[in-house]
Coordinates of C-alpha atoms (C1' of nucleotides) in Angstrom, one line a residue:
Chain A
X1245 CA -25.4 11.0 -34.2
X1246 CA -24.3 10.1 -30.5
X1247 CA -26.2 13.0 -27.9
X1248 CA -24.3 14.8 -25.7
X1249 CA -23.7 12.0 -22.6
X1250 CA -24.9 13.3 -19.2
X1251 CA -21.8 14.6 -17.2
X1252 CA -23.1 12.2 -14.1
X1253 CA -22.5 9.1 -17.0
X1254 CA -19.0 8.5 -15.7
X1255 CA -20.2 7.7 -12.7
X1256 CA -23.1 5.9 -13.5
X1257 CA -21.1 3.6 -16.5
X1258 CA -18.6 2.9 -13.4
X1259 CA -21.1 1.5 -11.0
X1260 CA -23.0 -0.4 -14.0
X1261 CA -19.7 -2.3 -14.6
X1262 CA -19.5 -3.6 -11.1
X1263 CA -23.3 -4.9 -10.5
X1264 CA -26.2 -5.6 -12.4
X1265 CA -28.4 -2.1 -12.1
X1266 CA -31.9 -1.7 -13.1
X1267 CA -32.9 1.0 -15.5
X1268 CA -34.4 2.7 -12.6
X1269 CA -31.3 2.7 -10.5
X1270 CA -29.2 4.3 -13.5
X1271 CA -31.8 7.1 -14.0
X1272 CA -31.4 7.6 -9.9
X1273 CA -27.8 8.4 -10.4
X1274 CA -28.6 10.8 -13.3
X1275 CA -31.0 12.3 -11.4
X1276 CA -28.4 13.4 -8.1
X1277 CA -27.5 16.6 -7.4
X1278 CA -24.5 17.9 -8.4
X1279 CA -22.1 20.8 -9.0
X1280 CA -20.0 20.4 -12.0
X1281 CA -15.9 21.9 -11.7
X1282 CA -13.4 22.4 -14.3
X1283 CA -9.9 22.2 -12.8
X1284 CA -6.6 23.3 -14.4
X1285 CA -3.4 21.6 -14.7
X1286 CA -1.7 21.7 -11.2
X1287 CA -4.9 22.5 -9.2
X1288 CA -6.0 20.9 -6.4
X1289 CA -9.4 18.6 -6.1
X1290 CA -8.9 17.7 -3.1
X1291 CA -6.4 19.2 -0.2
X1292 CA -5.0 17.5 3.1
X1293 CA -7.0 18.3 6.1
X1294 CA -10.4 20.0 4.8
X1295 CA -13.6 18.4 5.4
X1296 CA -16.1 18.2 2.7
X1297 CA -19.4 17.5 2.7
X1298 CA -19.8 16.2 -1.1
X1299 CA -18.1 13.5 -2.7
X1300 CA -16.5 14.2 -6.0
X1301 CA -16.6 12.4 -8.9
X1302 CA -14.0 12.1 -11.6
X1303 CA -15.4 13.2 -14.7
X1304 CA -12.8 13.4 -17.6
X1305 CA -8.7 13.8 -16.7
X1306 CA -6.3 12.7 -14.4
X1307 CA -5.1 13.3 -11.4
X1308 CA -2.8 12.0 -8.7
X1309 CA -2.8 11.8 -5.1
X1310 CA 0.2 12.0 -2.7
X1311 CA 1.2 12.8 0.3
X1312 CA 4.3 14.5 1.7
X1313 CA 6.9 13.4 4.0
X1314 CA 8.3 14.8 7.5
X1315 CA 11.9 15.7 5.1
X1316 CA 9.0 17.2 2.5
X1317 CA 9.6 14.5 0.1
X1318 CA 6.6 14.1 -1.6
X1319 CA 4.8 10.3 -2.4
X1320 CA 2.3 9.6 -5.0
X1321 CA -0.4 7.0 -3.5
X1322 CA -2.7 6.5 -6.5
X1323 CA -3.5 8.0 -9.8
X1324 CA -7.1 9.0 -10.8
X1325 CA -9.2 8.7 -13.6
X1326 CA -12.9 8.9 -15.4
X1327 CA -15.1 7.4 -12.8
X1328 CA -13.4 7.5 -9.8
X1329 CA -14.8 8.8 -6.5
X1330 CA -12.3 10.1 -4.6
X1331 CA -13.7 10.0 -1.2
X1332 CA -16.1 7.8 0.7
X1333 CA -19.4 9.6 1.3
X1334 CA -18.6 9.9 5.0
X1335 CA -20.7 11.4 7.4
X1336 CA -19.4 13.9 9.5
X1337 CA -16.6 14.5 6.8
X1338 CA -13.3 13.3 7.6
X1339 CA -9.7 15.3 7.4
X1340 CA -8.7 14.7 3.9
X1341 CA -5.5 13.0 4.7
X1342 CA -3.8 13.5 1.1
X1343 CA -3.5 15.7 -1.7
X1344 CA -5.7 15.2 -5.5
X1345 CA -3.9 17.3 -7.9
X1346 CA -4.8 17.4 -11.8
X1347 CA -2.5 15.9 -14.2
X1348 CA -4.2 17.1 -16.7
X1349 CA -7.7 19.4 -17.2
X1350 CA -9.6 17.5 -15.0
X1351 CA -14.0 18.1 -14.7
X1352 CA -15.5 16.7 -11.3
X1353 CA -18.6 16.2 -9.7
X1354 CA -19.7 17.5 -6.5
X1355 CA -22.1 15.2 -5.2
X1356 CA -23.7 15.9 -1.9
X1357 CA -22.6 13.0 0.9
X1358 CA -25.9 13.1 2.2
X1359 CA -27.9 12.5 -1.6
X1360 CA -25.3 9.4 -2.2
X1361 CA -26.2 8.1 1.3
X1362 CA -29.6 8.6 0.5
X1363 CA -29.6 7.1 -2.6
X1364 CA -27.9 3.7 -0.9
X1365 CA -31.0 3.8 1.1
X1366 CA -33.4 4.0 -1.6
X1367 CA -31.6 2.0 -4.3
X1368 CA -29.8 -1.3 -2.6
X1369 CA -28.6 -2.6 -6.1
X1370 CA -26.5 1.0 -6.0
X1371 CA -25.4 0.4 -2.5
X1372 CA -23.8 -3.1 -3.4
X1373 CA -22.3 -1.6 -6.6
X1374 CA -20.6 1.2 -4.6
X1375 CA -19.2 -1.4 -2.0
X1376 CA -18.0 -3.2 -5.2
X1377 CA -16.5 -0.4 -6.3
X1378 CA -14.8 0.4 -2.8
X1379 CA -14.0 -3.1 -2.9
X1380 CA -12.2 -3.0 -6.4
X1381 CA -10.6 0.2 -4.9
X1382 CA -8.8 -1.5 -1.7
X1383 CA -7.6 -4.0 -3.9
X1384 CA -5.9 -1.4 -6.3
X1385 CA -4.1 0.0 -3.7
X1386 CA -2.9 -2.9 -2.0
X1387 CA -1.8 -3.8 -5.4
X1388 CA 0.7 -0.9 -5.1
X1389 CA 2.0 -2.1 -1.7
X1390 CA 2.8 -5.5 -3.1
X1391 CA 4.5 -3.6 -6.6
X1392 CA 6.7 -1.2 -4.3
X1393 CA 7.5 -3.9 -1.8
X1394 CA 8.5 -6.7 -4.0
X1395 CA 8.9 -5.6 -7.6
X1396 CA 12.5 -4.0 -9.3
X1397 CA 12.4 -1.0 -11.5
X1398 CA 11.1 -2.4 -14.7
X1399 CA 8.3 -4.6 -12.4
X1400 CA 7.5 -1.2 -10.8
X1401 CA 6.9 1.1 -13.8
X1402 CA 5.7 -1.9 -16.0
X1403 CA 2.8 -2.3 -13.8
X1404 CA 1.9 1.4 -13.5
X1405 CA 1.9 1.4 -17.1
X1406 CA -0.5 -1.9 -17.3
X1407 CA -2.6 -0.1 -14.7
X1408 CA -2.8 3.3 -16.6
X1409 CA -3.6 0.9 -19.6
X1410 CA -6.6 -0.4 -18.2
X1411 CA -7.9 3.2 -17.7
X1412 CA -8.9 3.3 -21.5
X1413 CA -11.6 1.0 -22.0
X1414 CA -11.6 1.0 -25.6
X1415 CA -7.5 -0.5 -25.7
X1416 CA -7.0 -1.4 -22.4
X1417 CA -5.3 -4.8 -22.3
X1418 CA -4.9 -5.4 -26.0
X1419 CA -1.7 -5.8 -28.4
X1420 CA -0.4 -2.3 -29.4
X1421 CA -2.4 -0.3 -27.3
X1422 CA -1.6 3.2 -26.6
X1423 CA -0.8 4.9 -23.5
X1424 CA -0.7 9.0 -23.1
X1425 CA 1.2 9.3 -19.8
X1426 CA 0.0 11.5 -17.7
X1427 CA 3.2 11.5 -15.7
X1428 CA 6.0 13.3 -16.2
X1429 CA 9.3 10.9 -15.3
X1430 CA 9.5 13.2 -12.1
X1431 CA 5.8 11.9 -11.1
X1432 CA 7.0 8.2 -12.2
X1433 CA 9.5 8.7 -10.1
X1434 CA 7.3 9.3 -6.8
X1435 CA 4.9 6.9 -7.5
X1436 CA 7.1 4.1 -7.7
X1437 CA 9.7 5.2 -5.0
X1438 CA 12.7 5.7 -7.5
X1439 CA 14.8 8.7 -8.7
X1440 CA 14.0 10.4 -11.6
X1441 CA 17.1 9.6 -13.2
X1442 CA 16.7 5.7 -12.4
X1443 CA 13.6 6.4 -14.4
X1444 CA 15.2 7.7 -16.8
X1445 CA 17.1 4.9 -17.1
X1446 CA 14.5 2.3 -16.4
X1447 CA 12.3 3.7 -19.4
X1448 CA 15.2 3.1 -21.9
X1449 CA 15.5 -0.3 -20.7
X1450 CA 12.5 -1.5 -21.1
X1451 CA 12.6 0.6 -24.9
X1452 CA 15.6 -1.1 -25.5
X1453 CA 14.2 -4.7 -24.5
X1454 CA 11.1 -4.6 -26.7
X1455 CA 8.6 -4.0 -23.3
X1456 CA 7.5 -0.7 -25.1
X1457 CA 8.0 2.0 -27.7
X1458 CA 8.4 5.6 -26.5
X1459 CA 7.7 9.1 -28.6
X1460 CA 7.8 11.7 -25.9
X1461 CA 4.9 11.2 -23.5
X1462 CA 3.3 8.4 -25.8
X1463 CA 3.8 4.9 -24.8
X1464 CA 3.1 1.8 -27.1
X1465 CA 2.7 -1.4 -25.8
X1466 CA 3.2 -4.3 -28.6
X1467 CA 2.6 -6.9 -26.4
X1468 CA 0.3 -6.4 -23.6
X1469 CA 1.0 -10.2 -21.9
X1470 CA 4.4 -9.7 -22.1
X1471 CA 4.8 -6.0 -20.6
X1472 CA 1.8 -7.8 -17.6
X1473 CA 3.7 -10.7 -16.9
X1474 CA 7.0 -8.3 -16.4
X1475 CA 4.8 -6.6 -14.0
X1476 CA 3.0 -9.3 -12.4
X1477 CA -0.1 -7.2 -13.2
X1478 CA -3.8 -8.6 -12.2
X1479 CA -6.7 -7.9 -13.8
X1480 CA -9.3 -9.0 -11.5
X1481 CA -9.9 -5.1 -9.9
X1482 CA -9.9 -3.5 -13.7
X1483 CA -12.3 -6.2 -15.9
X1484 CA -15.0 -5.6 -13.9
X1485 CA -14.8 -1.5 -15.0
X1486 CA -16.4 -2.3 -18.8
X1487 CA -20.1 -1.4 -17.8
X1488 CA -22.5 -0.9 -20.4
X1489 CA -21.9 3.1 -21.3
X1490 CA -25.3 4.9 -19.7
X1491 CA -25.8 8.0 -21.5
X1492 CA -27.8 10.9 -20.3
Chain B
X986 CA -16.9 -7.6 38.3
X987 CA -16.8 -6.7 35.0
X988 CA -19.7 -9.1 33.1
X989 CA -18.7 -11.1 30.1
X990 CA -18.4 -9.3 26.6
X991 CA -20.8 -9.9 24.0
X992 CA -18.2 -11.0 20.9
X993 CA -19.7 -8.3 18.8
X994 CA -18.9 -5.5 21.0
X995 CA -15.2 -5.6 19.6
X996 CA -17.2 -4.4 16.6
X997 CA -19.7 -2.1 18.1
X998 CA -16.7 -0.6 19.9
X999 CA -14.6 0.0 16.9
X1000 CA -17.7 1.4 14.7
X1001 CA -18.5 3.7 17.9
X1002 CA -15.2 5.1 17.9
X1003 CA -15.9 6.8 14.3
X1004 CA -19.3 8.1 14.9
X1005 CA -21.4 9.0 17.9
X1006 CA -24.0 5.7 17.7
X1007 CA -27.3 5.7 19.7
X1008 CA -27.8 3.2 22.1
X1009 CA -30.4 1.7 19.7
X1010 CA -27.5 1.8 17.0
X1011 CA -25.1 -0.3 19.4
X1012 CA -27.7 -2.9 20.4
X1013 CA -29.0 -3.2 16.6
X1014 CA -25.1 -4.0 16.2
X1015 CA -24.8 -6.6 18.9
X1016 CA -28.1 -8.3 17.6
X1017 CA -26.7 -9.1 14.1
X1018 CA -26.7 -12.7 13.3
X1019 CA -23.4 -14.2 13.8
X1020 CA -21.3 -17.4 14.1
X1021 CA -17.9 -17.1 16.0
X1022 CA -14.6 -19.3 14.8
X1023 CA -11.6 -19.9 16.3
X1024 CA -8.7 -19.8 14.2
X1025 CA -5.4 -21.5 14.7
X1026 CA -1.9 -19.6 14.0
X1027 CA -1.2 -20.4 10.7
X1028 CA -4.8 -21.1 9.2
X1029 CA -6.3 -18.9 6.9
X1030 CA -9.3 -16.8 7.5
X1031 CA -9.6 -15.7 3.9
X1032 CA -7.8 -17.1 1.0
X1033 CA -7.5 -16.1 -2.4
X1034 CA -10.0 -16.5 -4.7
X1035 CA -12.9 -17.6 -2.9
X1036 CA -16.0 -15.8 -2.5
X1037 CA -17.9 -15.2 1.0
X1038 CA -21.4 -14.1 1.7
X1039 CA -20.6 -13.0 4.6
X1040 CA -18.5 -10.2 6.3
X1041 CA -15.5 -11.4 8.8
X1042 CA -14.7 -9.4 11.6
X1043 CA -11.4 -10.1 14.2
X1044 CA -12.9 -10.3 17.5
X1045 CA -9.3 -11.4 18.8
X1046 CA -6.0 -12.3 17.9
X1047 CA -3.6 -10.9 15.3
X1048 CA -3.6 -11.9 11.1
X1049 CA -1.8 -10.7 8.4
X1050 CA -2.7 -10.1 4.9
X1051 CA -0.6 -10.7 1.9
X1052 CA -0.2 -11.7 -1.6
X1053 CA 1.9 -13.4 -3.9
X1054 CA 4.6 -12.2 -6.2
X1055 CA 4.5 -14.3 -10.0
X1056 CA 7.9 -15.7 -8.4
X1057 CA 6.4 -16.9 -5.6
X1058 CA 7.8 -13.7 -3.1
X1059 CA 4.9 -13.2 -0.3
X1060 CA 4.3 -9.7 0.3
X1061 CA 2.2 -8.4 3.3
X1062 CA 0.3 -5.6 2.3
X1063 CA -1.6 -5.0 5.9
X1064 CA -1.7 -6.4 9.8
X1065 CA -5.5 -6.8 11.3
X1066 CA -5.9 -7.1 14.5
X1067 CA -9.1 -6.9 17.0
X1068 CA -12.1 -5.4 15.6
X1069 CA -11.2 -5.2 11.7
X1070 CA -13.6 -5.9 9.4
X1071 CA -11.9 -8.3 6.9
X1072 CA -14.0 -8.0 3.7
X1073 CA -16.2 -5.7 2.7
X1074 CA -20.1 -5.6 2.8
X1075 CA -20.4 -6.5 -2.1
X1076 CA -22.8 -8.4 -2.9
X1077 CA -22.4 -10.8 -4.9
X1078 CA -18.8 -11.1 -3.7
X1079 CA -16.0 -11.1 -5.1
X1080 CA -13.3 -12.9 -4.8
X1081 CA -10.9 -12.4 -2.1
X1082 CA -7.5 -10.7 -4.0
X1083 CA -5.9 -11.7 -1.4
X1084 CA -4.5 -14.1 2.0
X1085 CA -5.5 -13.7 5.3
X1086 CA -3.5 -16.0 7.7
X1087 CA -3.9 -16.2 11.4
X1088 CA -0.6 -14.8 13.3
X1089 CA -1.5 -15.9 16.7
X1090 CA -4.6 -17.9 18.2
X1091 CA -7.6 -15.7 16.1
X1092 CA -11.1 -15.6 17.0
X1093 CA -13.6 -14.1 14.0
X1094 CA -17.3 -13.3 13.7
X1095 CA -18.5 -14.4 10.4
X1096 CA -21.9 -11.9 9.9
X1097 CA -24.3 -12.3 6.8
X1098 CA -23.3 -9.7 4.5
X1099 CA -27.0 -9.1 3.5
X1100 CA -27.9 -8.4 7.5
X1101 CA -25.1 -6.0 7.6
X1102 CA -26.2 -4.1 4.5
X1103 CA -29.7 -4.5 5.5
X1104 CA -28.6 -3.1 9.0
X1105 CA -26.9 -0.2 7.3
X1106 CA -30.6 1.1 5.7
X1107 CA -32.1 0.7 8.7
X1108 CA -30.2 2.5 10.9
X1109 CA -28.0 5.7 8.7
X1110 CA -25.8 6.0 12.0
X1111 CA -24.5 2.9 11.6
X1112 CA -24.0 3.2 7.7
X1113 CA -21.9 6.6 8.5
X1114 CA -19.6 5.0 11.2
X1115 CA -19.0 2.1 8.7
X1116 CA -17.8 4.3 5.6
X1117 CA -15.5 6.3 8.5
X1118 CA -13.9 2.7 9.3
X1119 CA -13.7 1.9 5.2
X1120 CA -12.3 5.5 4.9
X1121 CA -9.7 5.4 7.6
X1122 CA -8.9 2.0 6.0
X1123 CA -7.8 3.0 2.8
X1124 CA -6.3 5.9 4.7
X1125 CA -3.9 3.2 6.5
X1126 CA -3.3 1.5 3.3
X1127 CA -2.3 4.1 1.3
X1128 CA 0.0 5.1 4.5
X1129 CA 1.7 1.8 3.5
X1130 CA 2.2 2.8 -0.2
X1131 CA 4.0 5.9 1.3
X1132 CA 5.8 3.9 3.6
X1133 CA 7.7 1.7 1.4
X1134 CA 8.4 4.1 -1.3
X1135 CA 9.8 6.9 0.8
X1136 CA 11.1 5.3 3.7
X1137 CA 14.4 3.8 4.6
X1138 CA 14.8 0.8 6.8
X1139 CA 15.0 2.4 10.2
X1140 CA 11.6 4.4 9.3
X1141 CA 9.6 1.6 7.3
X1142 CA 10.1 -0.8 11.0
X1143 CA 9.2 2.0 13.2
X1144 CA 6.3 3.0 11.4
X1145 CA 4.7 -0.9 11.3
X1146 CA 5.9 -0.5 15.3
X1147 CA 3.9 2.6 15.8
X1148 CA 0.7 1.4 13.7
X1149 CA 1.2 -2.4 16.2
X1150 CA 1.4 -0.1 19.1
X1151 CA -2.0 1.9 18.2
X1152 CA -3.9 -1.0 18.0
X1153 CA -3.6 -1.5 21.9
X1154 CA -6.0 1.1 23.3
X1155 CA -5.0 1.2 26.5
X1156 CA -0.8 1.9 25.8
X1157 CA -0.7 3.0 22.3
X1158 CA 1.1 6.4 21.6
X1159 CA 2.2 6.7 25.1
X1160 CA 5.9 6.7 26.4
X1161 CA 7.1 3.2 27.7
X1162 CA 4.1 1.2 25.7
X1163 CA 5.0 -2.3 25.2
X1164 CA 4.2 -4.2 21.7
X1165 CA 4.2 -7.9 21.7
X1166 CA 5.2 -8.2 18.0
X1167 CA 3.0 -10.7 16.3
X1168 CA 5.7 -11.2 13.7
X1169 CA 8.4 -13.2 12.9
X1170 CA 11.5 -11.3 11.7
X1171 CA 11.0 -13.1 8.1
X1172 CA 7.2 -11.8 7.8
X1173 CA 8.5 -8.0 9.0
X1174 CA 10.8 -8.4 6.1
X1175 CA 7.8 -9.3 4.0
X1176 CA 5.7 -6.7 5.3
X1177 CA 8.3 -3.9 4.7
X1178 CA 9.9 -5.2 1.4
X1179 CA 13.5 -6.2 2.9
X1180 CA 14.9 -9.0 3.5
X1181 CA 15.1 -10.5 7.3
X1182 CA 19.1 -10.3 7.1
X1183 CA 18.7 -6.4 7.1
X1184 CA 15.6 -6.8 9.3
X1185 CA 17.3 -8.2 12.1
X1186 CA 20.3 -5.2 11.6
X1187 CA 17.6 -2.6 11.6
X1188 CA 16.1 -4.1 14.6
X1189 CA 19.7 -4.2 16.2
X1190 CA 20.1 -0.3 15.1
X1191 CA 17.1 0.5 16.3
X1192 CA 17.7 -1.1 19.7
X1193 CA 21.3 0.7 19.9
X1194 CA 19.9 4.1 19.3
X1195 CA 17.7 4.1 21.6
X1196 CA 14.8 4.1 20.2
X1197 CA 13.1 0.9 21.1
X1198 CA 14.1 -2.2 23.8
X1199 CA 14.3 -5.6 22.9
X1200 CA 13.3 -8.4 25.0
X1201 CA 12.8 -11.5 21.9
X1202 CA 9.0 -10.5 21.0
X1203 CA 8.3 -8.3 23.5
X1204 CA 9.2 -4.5 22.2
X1205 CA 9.2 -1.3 24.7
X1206 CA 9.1 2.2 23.2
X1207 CA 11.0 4.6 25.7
X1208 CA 9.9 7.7 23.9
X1209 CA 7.0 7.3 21.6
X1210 CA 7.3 10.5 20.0
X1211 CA 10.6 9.8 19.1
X1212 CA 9.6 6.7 17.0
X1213 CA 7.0 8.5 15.9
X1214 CA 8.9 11.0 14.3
X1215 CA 11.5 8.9 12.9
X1216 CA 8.3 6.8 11.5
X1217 CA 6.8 10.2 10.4
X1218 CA 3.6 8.3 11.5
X1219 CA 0.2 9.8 11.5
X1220 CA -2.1 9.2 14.3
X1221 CA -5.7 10.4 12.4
X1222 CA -6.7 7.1 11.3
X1223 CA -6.1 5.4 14.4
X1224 CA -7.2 7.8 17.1
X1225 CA -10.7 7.5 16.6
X1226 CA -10.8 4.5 17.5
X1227 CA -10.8 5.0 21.1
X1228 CA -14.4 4.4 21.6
X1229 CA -17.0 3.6 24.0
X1230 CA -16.3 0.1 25.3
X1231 CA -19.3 -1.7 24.6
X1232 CA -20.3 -4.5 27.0
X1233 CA -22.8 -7.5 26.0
Chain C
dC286 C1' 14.8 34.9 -28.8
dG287 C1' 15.0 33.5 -24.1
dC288 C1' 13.4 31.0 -20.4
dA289 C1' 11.5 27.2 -17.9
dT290 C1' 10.3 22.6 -17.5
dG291 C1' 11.3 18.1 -18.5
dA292 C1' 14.5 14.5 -20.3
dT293 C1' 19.1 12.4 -20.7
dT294 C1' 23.7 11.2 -19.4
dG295 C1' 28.1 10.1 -16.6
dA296 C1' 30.6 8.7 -12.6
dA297 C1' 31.2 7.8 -7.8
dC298 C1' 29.0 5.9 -4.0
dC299 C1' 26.1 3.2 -0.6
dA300 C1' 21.9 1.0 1.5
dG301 C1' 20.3 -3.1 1.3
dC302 C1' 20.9 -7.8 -0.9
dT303 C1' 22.9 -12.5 -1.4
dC304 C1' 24.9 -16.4 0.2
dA305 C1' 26.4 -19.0 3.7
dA306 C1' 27.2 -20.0 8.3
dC307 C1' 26.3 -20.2 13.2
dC308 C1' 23.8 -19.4 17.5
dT309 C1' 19.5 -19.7 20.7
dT310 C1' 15.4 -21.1 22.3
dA311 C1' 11.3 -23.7 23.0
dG312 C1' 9.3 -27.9 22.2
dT313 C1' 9.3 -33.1 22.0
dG314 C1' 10.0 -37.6 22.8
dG315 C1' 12.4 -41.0 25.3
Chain D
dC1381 C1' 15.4 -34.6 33.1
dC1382 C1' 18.1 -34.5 29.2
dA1383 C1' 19.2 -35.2 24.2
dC1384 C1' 17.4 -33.9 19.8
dT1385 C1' 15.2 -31.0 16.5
dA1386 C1' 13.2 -27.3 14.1
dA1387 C1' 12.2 -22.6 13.8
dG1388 C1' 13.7 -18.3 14.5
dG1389 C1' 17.4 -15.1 15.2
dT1390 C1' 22.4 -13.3 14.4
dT1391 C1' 26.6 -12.5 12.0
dG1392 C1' 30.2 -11.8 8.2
dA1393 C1' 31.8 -10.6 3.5
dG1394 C1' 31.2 -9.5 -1.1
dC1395 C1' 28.1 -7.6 -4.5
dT1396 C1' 24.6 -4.7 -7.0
dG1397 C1' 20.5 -2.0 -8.0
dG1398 C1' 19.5 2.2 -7.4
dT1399 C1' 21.1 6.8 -5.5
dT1400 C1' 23.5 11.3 -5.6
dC1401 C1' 25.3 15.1 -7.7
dA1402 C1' 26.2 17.6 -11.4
dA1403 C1' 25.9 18.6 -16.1
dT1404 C1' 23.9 18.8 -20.7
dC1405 C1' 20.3 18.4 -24.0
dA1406 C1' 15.5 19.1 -25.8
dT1407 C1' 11.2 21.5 -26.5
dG1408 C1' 7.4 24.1 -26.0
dC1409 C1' 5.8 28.8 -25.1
dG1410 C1' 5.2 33.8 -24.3

DNA sequence: CGCATGATTGAACCAGCTCAACCTTAGTGG
DNA sequence: CCACTAAGGTTGAGCTGGTTCAATCATGCG
């Protein structure tokens, strides 16, 4: 019978999967201070321009993070998941410059800047996994810039899908594996720069060419190489996530 | 007479503009262990794949990052220019996702990650003022995903012209600035996801409306907030950089 | 049942692309 | 000091991927 994980796990499996931590670091993370938050559907974690003095931690959900244009047009910039932090434990706290919304119910962790930047002081082998971790982060999000900049419709949501994909790591990146889209084809739509209805459009394409199969918000991918090499997807940022699973 | 800079100020300077540092801060900074290199246009100061011990900062000069496409398409996902810090502090490293190629005569400071990390636990200041320059960072990034998903032409140039023109303290943001562009018309089209046939008419529209003067390379913005707002640019992530010139 | 949100479809339109020249400028070598 | 060359910039004409606008069709939910 599997005990009841420690909520702080998440974060603790994440940094684990980037560098080798002692015992002693892992029981360090468990150990921070922290405020738990449930957060419903269309909440905000995180809002443009407030400065906080904790870093949260994604616990279980989704959530996306946009910003909005002079015309009000709104931009999705990344999509969050079990693990992520989603902001740098700066110190004084910087404007937030975008919006975290939930996707779906969404538990975070309020970690205190201060206790993370502490614990980096203390625990080195934690400091080099959270610059991994940044590292792995940059390299997502540059991944974007390349997909919007140089990708057509099907690269675009292909690789959103691959990336979403890799967010499960018990199917991530295998043969038939199942994707629950957080997204509705409105929120495709602004992450990847398109219209709705060329969404629309683009989705029964790639049903109709094999890419995936499609019942309502469930997406099946029957094979994974082919839907990556349509969307020029890398791996590198992604692998490194399967840590051992640290429970509490 | 002003006396000769110390090559690491250009970093001292930029991590002083995100956080008040202590005179023992900067001069812990300009004692790091270093070794300069010059860098011809056209070399590469990081290439894919390999992995460095040791953190590059631009001490002068202008580079641009990119990637590949699986078709071979270069995309530039992000400009550096003086004081950028190229990779970050993981240890071990990883490997570099990504191209850095020199766009003019570059000058870099290669420091040993492990001295910057260890400088970091030594002295907190300096560990805050580096997250602020790895938050502002993705900040900038993410201001490209935005860019080229909800942008058209005329705002996707204006908005790399407004982010050149920030990175020269002493004109940036102000009416009449001058930016000597570091690119080629080909790598704007790479850099904005167009191609440089509709480059070179944006650059043409751009120049009849009034909103910038042409001279070949040499671009002068009559009214900054103009651009600006057509570029629905954000100054947060670069203002703070307008920090305490540090001197050797 | 009625309503709201999300998905789907059609038809006209256009921003930006493709292809294919041609022009300009700064080097380079003789 | 000039002819030659290569890289970068400019231009035209036709084409297309994706947009716009405007409906219509689900489907969950109170």
């Amino acid at each position: 019978m599997k005990e009841r994980e420690h909520p702080l796990s998440a974060l603790a499996t994440r940094l684990s999967g980037r560098t080798e931590l002692t015992s002693a670091d892992l029981s360090a993370i468990l150990d921070l201070p922290y405020q738990e938050r449930r957060v419903a559907v269309g909440d905000y974690l995180v809002q443009e321009g407030e400065r906080s003095g904790n870093c949260q931690v994604m616990l279980t959900g989704f959530a996306h993070r946009h910003r909005f244009s002079a015309e009000g047009l709104r931009h999705i910039v990344g999509i969050h998941g079990e693990g992520d932090i989603l902001n740098l434990p700066a110190l004084p706290p910087a404007r937030a410059e975008d919006f975290v919304q939930a996707l779906s119910m969404v538990t975070v962790a309020a970690i205190p800047t201060e206790s993370l930047l502490a614990l980096c002081r203390s625990h080195p082998g934690i400091a080099n996994a959270l610059w991994a971790e940044v590292d792995a982060n940059l390299s997502v999000v540059r991944a974007w810039i390349a997909n919007m900049g140089r990708r057509d419709a099907r690269g675009r949501i292909a690789h959103l899908f691959c990336e979403l994909s890799m967010r499960d790591h018990r199917t991530g990146g295998q043969d038939g594996c199942e994707i629950v889209l957080p997204l509705t084809q409105a929120e495709l739509a602004d992450a990847t720069g398109m219209t709705t209805v060329h969404v629309n459009r683009t989705l029964r394409a790639l049903e109709a060419e094999g890419f995936i199969d499609r019942d309502r918000r469930r997406i099946i991918v029957p094979n994974w190489r082919r839907l990556a090499e349509l969307a020029d997807f890398r791996m590198a940022p992604w692998t490194a996530r399967t840590g051992v699973v640290v429970k509490g």
